[in-house]
Structure formats: structure tokens, C-alpha cells
Amino acid sequence: MAMCLKDLINWVVSFAVLQVFLEYGDASDFEYEFVTCGSSLKLLNPYNNVRLHSHDVKYGSGSGQQSVTGVDSSDDHNSYWQIRSKTGATCARGSPVKCGQTIRLMHLATKRNLHSHHFSSPLSHNLEVSAFGEDGEGDEGDHWVVVCSGKYWSRDERVRLKHVVTEHYLHITGNSYGRPIHGQREVSGYPSPSEMNYWQAAEGIYITPSDKKGSLQKDHDEL
């Protein structure tokens, strides 16, 4: 019987996880409380209980770039984002992300970066948030500052992501799309802090510091 698309996606992601384990070793007994550079994770919006998501579906208005949405499902493989340094900087794999640090978030499935600009978002008419670039390379519109209260981004802490160029926050109003992405929530840029623009690290593959090559802790997930 031919492999269905979902099974194929599960196999590809599982193979990618296996490759990471082979490179970094199993650190399942190692607890580490911070989000780190190189980690691939899902971002949960606690107010709406949805995860930041993207897919190769373009906006029909505005920039026409790849759309970014929020989804209810916790086991969707299009919701993984990798923590990377801002353009031209370095972010050592396994080093904790500092509060106030500028980062990029690369969508694992399409290799495009979380992005914003001054186009209007389709439903709320805030600022549009898209996925932009090729093979992880885009422009300054891909830069986000981690806004949190301590020294480092804690995995247990709610944080905000503030866009460097527009100074707007990554936000979910709760507005839902119709076809072809029925039920998915609009993600936008919002000008001020709000309960609806908090985010928390959820399921993922977390690279942890090590004196040698680095270790890996994989949270329990659908894989």
C-alpha cells in the first residue's frame, strides 16, 4: 500500500530527529530550563491556546508572501520553528537565549523566516506577519526581540516577541480564516503589549549546553 502523505511527513520528521540524536547524543536525563540557540520548538499562544504555524500557502492580499497562522492541533509538523541568530551575528548552538536578544525564527518545513512589515493583515488590519526568504536567508524584517523578565528565556515563562523594524508584537486576536485554511487563526503584529501577544515554549527539540559537542533533550511529543 502506498504511504499516505501524513505518514510520509511523520517519517521524514522522525528521521530528522534521529539524525539529531546521532549527532548530539541522548540527553533524556538532562534537565535544562532555558530556550537555546539551535533548538526547534513550537510556540504556544496561551490566551488562544494555539500554536504558531506556517505552510506553503500564500496570502491572497498584502505582500503575497507565505502565510503564518495559529492552529489548535499540538501534533502538526508545520508548527516547528528553529531559533537562529540575527543576520550577521552568531548564536552558539546550545547557548541560552537572553532576554532582550534579537533572534530569527526559521520555519523548519519551508526554511522561511518569521517576518513582518507594514502591509495590513487580512482580518484584523493590524500588521501582516508572514514567512519570508529562501533557505533561511531573508532580510532585516526577520528580526525579533525576546521580551522577558529575567536574564534568559525560560521554557516555563510567557514571553513576547517584538518585531525590530515595526516595533509591533507577535499577536493573535482570535479571528479565524475561511477556505483554504478554514479555522486557522490570524497572526498579526500589534502595537502594544497585550495578553494576546504572550508566547510560551512548547513541544520541541532542545539543544543544551555541553563541554563537548552539545546535548539534546527532546520533550515528549507526537514523534
PDB file of C-alpha atoms in Angstrom:
ATOM      1  CA  MET A   1       0.000   0.000   0.000  1.00  0.00           C
ATOM      2  CA  ALA A   2       1.317   3.422  -0.900  1.00  0.00           C
ATOM      3  CA  MET A   3       2.462   5.600   2.017  1.00  0.00           C
ATOM      4  CA  CYS A   4      -0.024   8.400   2.696  1.00  0.00           C
ATOM      5  CA  LEU A   5       1.177  11.997   2.932  1.00  0.00           C
ATOM      6  CA  LYS A   6       0.788  12.211   6.731  1.00  0.00           C
ATOM      7  CA  ASP A   7       2.787   9.001   7.224  1.00  0.00           C
ATOM      8  CA  LEU A   8       5.479  10.316   4.902  1.00  0.00           C
ATOM      9  CA  ILE A   9       5.720  13.592   6.846  1.00  0.00           C
ATOM     10  CA  ASN A  10       5.916  11.685  10.138  1.00  0.00           C
ATOM     11  CA  TRP A  11       8.691   9.501   8.726  1.00  0.00           C
ATOM     12  CA  VAL A  12      10.691  12.490   7.457  1.00  0.00           C
ATOM     13  CA  VAL A  13      10.447  14.363  10.773  1.00  0.00           C
ATOM     14  CA  SER A  14      11.284  11.223  12.758  1.00  0.00           C
ATOM     15  CA  PHE A  15      14.332  10.663  10.559  1.00  0.00           C
ATOM     16  CA  ALA A  16      15.427  14.255  11.179  1.00  0.00           C
ATOM     17  CA  VAL A  17      15.089  13.724  14.932  1.00  0.00           C
ATOM     18  CA  LEU A  18      17.149  10.530  14.666  1.00  0.00           C
ATOM     19  CA  GLN A  19      19.894  12.442  12.863  1.00  0.00           C
ATOM     20  CA  VAL A  20      19.998  14.998  15.665  1.00  0.00           C
ATOM     21  CA  PHE A  21      20.268  12.243  18.269  1.00  0.00           C
ATOM     22  CA  LEU A  22      23.132  10.630  16.373  1.00  0.00           C
ATOM     23  CA  GLU A  23      24.985  13.941  16.247  1.00  0.00           C
ATOM     24  CA  TYR A  24      24.357  15.146  19.789  1.00  0.00           C
ATOM     25  CA  GLY A  25      23.584  12.064  21.825  1.00  0.00           C
ATOM     26  CA  ASP A  26      20.622  11.261  24.037  1.00  0.00           C
ATOM     27  CA  ALA A  27      20.326  13.601  26.999  1.00  0.00           C
ATOM     28  CA  SER A  28      16.924  12.447  28.175  1.00  0.00           C
ATOM     29  CA  ASP A  29      18.087  12.581  31.805  1.00  0.00           C
ATOM     30  CA  PHE A  30      19.417  16.130  31.423  1.00  0.00           C
ATOM     31  CA  GLU A  31      17.061  18.888  32.507  1.00  0.00           C
ATOM     32  CA  TYR A  32      17.639  22.404  31.233  1.00  0.00           C
ATOM     33  CA  GLU A  33      15.265  25.277  31.882  1.00  0.00           C
ATOM     34  CA  PHE A  34      16.083  27.709  29.086  1.00  0.00           C
ATOM     35  CA  VAL A  35      15.288  28.056  25.385  1.00  0.00           C
ATOM     36  CA  THR A  36      18.568  27.772  23.489  1.00  0.00           C
ATOM     37  CA  CYS A  37      20.055  28.661  20.125  1.00  0.00           C
ATOM     38  CA  GLY A  38      19.633  25.892  17.557  1.00  0.00           C
ATOM     39  CA  SER A  39      16.582  24.426  19.290  1.00  0.00           C
ATOM     40  CA  SER A  40      13.497  23.612  17.202  1.00  0.00           C
ATOM     41  CA  LEU A  41      10.255  24.165  19.053  1.00  0.00           C
ATOM     42  CA  LYS A  42       6.602  25.031  18.901  1.00  0.00           C
ATOM     43  CA  LEU A  43       5.360  28.333  20.285  1.00  0.00           C
ATOM     44  CA  LEU A  44       2.074  28.299  22.187  1.00  0.00           C
ATOM     45  CA  ASN A  45      -0.156  31.369  22.487  1.00  0.00           C
ATOM     46  CA  PRO A  46      -1.733  30.687  25.930  1.00  0.00           C
ATOM     47  CA  TYR A  47      -4.609  33.157  25.547  1.00  0.00           C
ATOM     48  CA  ASN A  48      -5.992  31.430  22.439  1.00  0.00           C
ATOM     49  CA  ASN A  49      -4.401  28.005  23.104  1.00  0.00           C
ATOM     50  CA  VAL A  50      -2.990  27.784  19.572  1.00  0.00           C
ATOM     51  CA  ARG A  51       0.495  27.165  18.194  1.00  0.00           C
ATOM     52  CA  LEU A  52       2.381  29.343  15.721  1.00  0.00           C
ATOM     53  CA  HIS A  53       2.147  27.682  12.310  1.00  0.00           C
ATOM     54  CA  SER A  54       3.061  28.171   8.673  1.00  0.00           C
ATOM     55  CA  HIS A  55       2.675  26.260   5.409  1.00  0.00           C
ATOM     56  CA  ASP A  56       3.257  26.851   1.722  1.00  0.00           C
ATOM     57  CA  VAL A  57       0.035  28.839   1.279  1.00  0.00           C
ATOM     58  CA  LYS A  58       0.417  32.461   0.152  1.00  0.00           C
ATOM     59  CA  TYR A  59      -1.637  35.420   1.298  1.00  0.00           C
ATOM     60  CA  GLY A  60      -4.157  36.451  -1.349  1.00  0.00           C
ATOM     61  CA  SER A  61      -3.633  40.118  -0.457  1.00  0.00           C
ATOM     62  CA  GLY A  62      -0.955  42.299   1.113  1.00  0.00           C
ATOM     63  CA  SER A  63       2.572  41.022   0.493  1.00  0.00           C
ATOM     64  CA  GLY A  64       1.520  37.773  -1.176  1.00  0.00           C
ATOM     65  CA  GLN A  65       4.171  36.025   0.942  1.00  0.00           C
ATOM     66  CA  GLN A  66       3.785  32.701   2.769  1.00  0.00           C
ATOM     67  CA  SER A  67       1.056  32.914   5.396  1.00  0.00           C
ATOM     68  CA  VAL A  68       1.569  32.436   9.140  1.00  0.00           C
ATOM     69  CA  THR A  69      -1.352  31.314  11.300  1.00  0.00           C
ATOM     70  CA  GLY A  70      -2.255  29.758  14.640  1.00  0.00           C
ATOM     71  CA  VAL A  71      -3.535  26.164  14.841  1.00  0.00           C
ATOM     72  CA  ASP A  72      -5.314  24.227  17.589  1.00  0.00           C
ATOM     73  CA  SER A  73      -3.510  20.947  16.954  1.00  0.00           C
ATOM     74  CA  SER A  74      -0.471  20.107  19.074  1.00  0.00           C
ATOM     75  CA  ASP A  75       0.770  17.394  16.676  1.00  0.00           C
ATOM     76  CA  ASP A  76       1.064  19.407  13.450  1.00  0.00           C
ATOM     77  CA  HIS A  77       4.559  19.147  11.953  1.00  0.00           C
ATOM     78  CA  ASN A  78       4.239  22.558  10.271  1.00  0.00           C
ATOM     79  CA  SER A  79       4.475  24.269  13.658  1.00  0.00           C
ATOM     80  CA  TYR A  80       8.204  23.789  14.318  1.00  0.00           C
ATOM     81  CA  TRP A  81      10.474  26.854  14.360  1.00  0.00           C
ATOM     82  CA  GLN A  82      14.250  26.901  14.815  1.00  0.00           C
ATOM     83  CA  ILE A  83      15.939  29.548  16.962  1.00  0.00           C
ATOM     84  CA  ARG A  84      18.691  31.302  14.997  1.00  0.00           C
ATOM     85  CA  SER A  85      20.853  34.394  15.426  1.00  0.00           C
ATOM     86  CA  LYS A  86      20.030  37.700  13.813  1.00  0.00           C
ATOM     87  CA  THR A  87      21.649  38.286  10.418  1.00  0.00           C
ATOM     88  CA  GLY A  88      25.400  38.758  10.675  1.00  0.00           C
ATOM     89  CA  ALA A  89      25.629  37.619  14.311  1.00  0.00           C
ATOM     90  CA  THR A  90      26.449  34.297  15.937  1.00  0.00           C
ATOM     91  CA  CYS A  91      24.328  32.292  18.335  1.00  0.00           C
ATOM     92  CA  ALA A  92      26.264  29.260  19.562  1.00  0.00           C
ATOM     93  CA  ARG A  93      24.226  26.047  19.496  1.00  0.00           C
ATOM     94  CA  GLY A  94      23.015  25.275  22.997  1.00  0.00           C
ATOM     95  CA  SER A  95      23.611  28.739  24.426  1.00  0.00           C
ATOM     96  CA  PRO A  96      20.602  30.158  26.321  1.00  0.00           C
ATOM     97  CA  VAL A  97      18.708  32.959  24.585  1.00  0.00           C
ATOM     98  CA  LYS A  98      18.959  36.178  26.606  1.00  0.00           C
ATOM     99  CA  CYS A  99      16.038  38.430  27.409  1.00  0.00           C
ATOM    100  CA  GLY A 100      16.412  41.372  25.038  1.00  0.00           C
ATOM    101  CA  GLN A 101      18.315  39.309  22.458  1.00  0.00           C
ATOM    102  CA  THR A 102      17.432  39.672  18.773  1.00  0.00           C
ATOM    103  CA  ILE A 103      16.774  36.357  17.020  1.00  0.00           C
ATOM    104  CA  ARG A 104      15.311  34.850  13.865  1.00  0.00           C
ATOM    105  CA  LEU A 105      12.745  32.044  13.845  1.00  0.00           C
ATOM    106  CA  MET A 106      13.072  29.778  10.812  1.00  0.00           C
ATOM    107  CA  HIS A 107      10.103  27.615   9.839  1.00  0.00           C
ATOM    108  CA  LEU A 108      11.584  24.129   9.616  1.00  0.00           C
ATOM    109  CA  ALA A 109       9.376  22.734   6.868  1.00  0.00           C
ATOM    110  CA  THR A 110       9.785  25.586   4.355  1.00  0.00           C
ATOM    111  CA  LYS A 111      13.084  27.200   5.521  1.00  0.00           C
ATOM    112  CA  ARG A 112      11.490  30.666   5.585  1.00  0.00           C
ATOM    113  CA  ASN A 113      11.820  33.110   8.470  1.00  0.00           C
ATOM    114  CA  LEU A 114       9.099  34.605  10.644  1.00  0.00           C
ATOM    115  CA  HIS A 115       8.737  38.089   9.173  1.00  0.00           C
ATOM    116  CA  SER A 116       6.722  41.290   9.404  1.00  0.00           C
ATOM    117  CA  HIS A 117       6.411  44.632   7.624  1.00  0.00           C
ATOM    118  CA  HIS A 118       3.929  47.459   7.096  1.00  0.00           C
ATOM    119  CA  PHE A 119       1.386  45.557   4.984  1.00  0.00           C
ATOM    120  CA  SER A 120      -2.043  45.283   6.596  1.00  0.00           C
ATOM    121  CA  SER A 121      -3.096  41.903   7.967  1.00  0.00           C
ATOM    122  CA  PRO A 122      -6.123  40.367   6.173  1.00  0.00           C
ATOM    123  CA  LEU A 123      -8.695  40.128   9.003  1.00  0.00           C
ATOM    124  CA  SER A 124      -7.822  42.494  11.861  1.00  0.00           C
ATOM    125  CA  HIS A 125      -5.975  45.081   9.752  1.00  0.00           C
ATOM    126  CA  ASN A 126      -3.076  45.095  12.173  1.00  0.00           C
ATOM    127  CA  LEU A 127       0.321  44.444  10.565  1.00  0.00           C
ATOM    128  CA  GLU A 128       0.797  41.338   8.446  1.00  0.00           C
ATOM    129  CA  VAL A 129       3.068  38.540   9.702  1.00  0.00           C
ATOM    130  CA  SER A 130       4.461  36.220   7.050  1.00  0.00           C
ATOM    131  CA  ALA A 131       7.230  33.695   6.392  1.00  0.00           C
ATOM    132  CA  PHE A 132       9.917  35.102   4.112  1.00  0.00           C
ATOM    133  CA  GLY A 133      13.255  34.275   2.495  1.00  0.00           C
ATOM    134  CA  GLU A 134      14.870  31.228   0.938  1.00  0.00           C
ATOM    135  CA  ASP A 135      16.880  28.546   2.766  1.00  0.00           C
ATOM    136  CA  GLY A 136      16.788  30.579   5.966  1.00  0.00           C
ATOM    137  CA  GLU A 137      18.078  33.820   4.452  1.00  0.00           C
ATOM    138  CA  GLY A 138      15.849  36.884   4.263  1.00  0.00           C
ATOM    139  CA  ASP A 139      16.279  40.481   5.429  1.00  0.00           C
ATOM    140  CA  GLU A 140      16.037  42.752   8.485  1.00  0.00           C
ATOM    141  CA  GLY A 141      12.266  42.178   8.606  1.00  0.00           C
ATOM    142  CA  ASP A 142      13.070  38.727  10.043  1.00  0.00           C
ATOM    143  CA  HIS A 143      14.416  40.123  13.344  1.00  0.00           C
ATOM    144  CA  TRP A 144      12.522  39.746  16.631  1.00  0.00           C
ATOM    145  CA  VAL A 145      13.495  40.761  20.174  1.00  0.00           C
ATOM    146  CA  VAL A 146      12.698  38.340  23.007  1.00  0.00           C
ATOM    147  CA  VAL A 147      10.919  40.374  25.706  1.00  0.00           C
ATOM    148  CA  CYS A 148      11.068  38.632  29.081  1.00  0.00           C
ATOM    149  CA  SER A 149      11.727  39.473  32.719  1.00  0.00           C
ATOM    150  CA  GLY A 150      14.834  37.547  33.737  1.00  0.00           C
ATOM    151  CA  LYS A 151      18.304  37.099  32.301  1.00  0.00           C
ATOM    152  CA  TYR A 152      17.391  34.261  29.920  1.00  0.00           C
ATOM    153  CA  TRP A 153      14.300  32.991  28.100  1.00  0.00           C
ATOM    154  CA  SER A 154      12.882  30.348  30.438  1.00  0.00           C
ATOM    155  CA  ARG A 155      10.912  27.465  28.951  1.00  0.00           C
ATOM    156  CA  ASP A 156       8.305  27.930  31.699  1.00  0.00           C
ATOM    157  CA  GLU A 157       7.903  31.671  31.173  1.00  0.00           C
ATOM    158  CA  ARG A 158       5.470  33.576  28.980  1.00  0.00           C
ATOM    159  CA  VAL A 159       7.391  35.958  26.718  1.00  0.00           C
ATOM    160  CA  ARG A 160       6.632  38.444  23.981  1.00  0.00           C
ATOM    161  CA  LEU A 161       8.314  38.710  20.590  1.00  0.00           C
ATOM    162  CA  LYS A 162       8.744  42.314  19.426  1.00  0.00           C
ATOM    163  CA  HIS A 163       9.482  42.998  15.771  1.00  0.00           C
ATOM    164  CA  VAL A 164      12.583  45.158  15.378  1.00  0.00           C
ATOM    165  CA  VAL A 165      11.569  47.146  12.277  1.00  0.00           C
ATOM    166  CA  THR A 166       7.897  47.840  13.075  1.00  0.00           C
ATOM    167  CA  GLU A 167       8.148  47.678  16.889  1.00  0.00           C
ATOM    168  CA  HIS A 168       4.931  45.622  16.917  1.00  0.00           C
ATOM    169  CA  TYR A 169       4.362  42.442  18.944  1.00  0.00           C
ATOM    170  CA  LEU A 170       3.618  38.966  17.559  1.00  0.00           C
ATOM    171  CA  HIS A 171      -0.100  38.689  18.306  1.00  0.00           C
ATOM    172  CA  ILE A 172      -3.235  36.587  17.869  1.00  0.00           C
ATOM    173  CA  THR A 173      -6.624  38.305  18.016  1.00  0.00           C
ATOM    174  CA  GLY A 174      -8.689  35.133  17.681  1.00  0.00           C
ATOM    175  CA  ASN A 175     -10.004  35.970  14.183  1.00  0.00           C
ATOM    176  CA  SER A 176     -10.352  32.802  12.083  1.00  0.00           C
ATOM    177  CA  TYR A 177      -9.832  32.244   8.363  1.00  0.00           C
ATOM    178  CA  GLY A 178     -12.206  30.569   5.944  1.00  0.00           C
ATOM    179  CA  ARG A 179     -11.082  28.494   2.972  1.00  0.00           C
ATOM    180  CA  PRO A 180      -8.473  27.264   2.140  1.00  0.00           C
ATOM    181  CA  ILE A 181      -7.190  27.364   5.739  1.00  0.00           C
ATOM    182  CA  HIS A 182     -10.535  27.112   7.500  1.00  0.00           C
ATOM    183  CA  GLY A 183     -10.416  27.526  11.280  1.00  0.00           C
ATOM    184  CA  GLN A 184      -6.806  28.668  11.497  1.00  0.00           C
ATOM    185  CA  ARG A 185      -6.272  31.902  13.435  1.00  0.00           C
ATOM    186  CA  GLU A 186      -4.823  35.112  12.086  1.00  0.00           C
ATOM    187  CA  VAL A 187      -1.354  36.039  13.377  1.00  0.00           C
ATOM    188  CA  SER A 188      -0.519  39.733  13.177  1.00  0.00           C
ATOM    189  CA  GLY A 189       1.679  42.496  14.532  1.00  0.00           C
ATOM    190  CA  TYR A 190       0.092  44.560  17.323  1.00  0.00           C
ATOM    191  CA  PRO A 191       1.392  47.962  18.510  1.00  0.00           C
ATOM    192  CA  SER A 192       1.277  47.396  22.286  1.00  0.00           C
ATOM    193  CA  PRO A 193       1.696  44.657  24.911  1.00  0.00           C
ATOM    194  CA  SER A 194      -1.421  42.558  25.446  1.00  0.00           C
ATOM    195  CA  GLU A 195      -2.498  39.247  26.975  1.00  0.00           C
ATOM    196  CA  MET A 196      -2.975  38.074  23.373  1.00  0.00           C
ATOM    197  CA  ASN A 197       0.701  38.514  22.459  1.00  0.00           C
ATOM    198  CA  TYR A 198       2.241  36.262  25.093  1.00  0.00           C
ATOM    199  CA  TRP A 199       4.000  33.098  23.874  1.00  0.00           C
ATOM    200  CA  GLN A 200       5.415  30.077  25.644  1.00  0.00           C
ATOM    201  CA  ALA A 201       7.865  27.399  24.533  1.00  0.00           C
ATOM    202  CA  ALA A 202       6.016  24.109  23.992  1.00  0.00           C
ATOM    203  CA  GLU A 203       6.950  20.794  22.341  1.00  0.00           C
ATOM    204  CA  GLY A 204      10.326  20.656  20.675  1.00  0.00           C
ATOM    205  CA  ILE A 205      13.899  19.505  20.341  1.00  0.00           C
ATOM    206  CA  TYR A 206      16.055  21.496  22.762  1.00  0.00           C
ATOM    207  CA  ILE A 207      19.817  21.706  22.311  1.00  0.00           C
ATOM    208  CA  THR A 208      21.503  22.016  25.707  1.00  0.00           C
ATOM    209  CA  PRO A 209      24.970  23.295  26.637  1.00  0.00           C
ATOM    210  CA  SER A 210      27.850  20.829  26.867  1.00  0.00           C
ATOM    211  CA  ASP A 211      31.587  20.927  27.287  1.00  0.00           C
ATOM    212  CA  LYS A 212      31.888  18.681  24.220  1.00  0.00           C
ATOM    213  CA  LYS A 213      29.575  18.614  21.206  1.00  0.00           C
ATOM    214  CA  GLY A 214      26.313  19.608  22.859  1.00  0.00           C
ATOM    215  CA  SER A 215      23.462  17.542  24.185  1.00  0.00           C
ATOM    216  CA  LEU A 216      19.850  17.197  23.250  1.00  0.00           C
ATOM    217  CA  GLN A 217      16.669  16.950  25.232  1.00  0.00           C
ATOM    218  CA  LYS A 218      13.538  16.027  23.321  1.00  0.00           C
ATOM    219  CA  ASP A 219      10.314  16.807  25.132  1.00  0.00           C
ATOM    220  CA  HIS A 220       7.514  14.284  24.921  1.00  0.00           C
ATOM    221  CA  ASP A 221       5.716  14.960  21.661  1.00  0.00           C
ATOM    222  CA  GLU A 222       3.863  13.152  18.936  1.00  0.00           C
ATOM    223  CA  LEU A 223       7.015  11.797  17.269  1.00  0.00           C
TER     224      LEU A 223
END
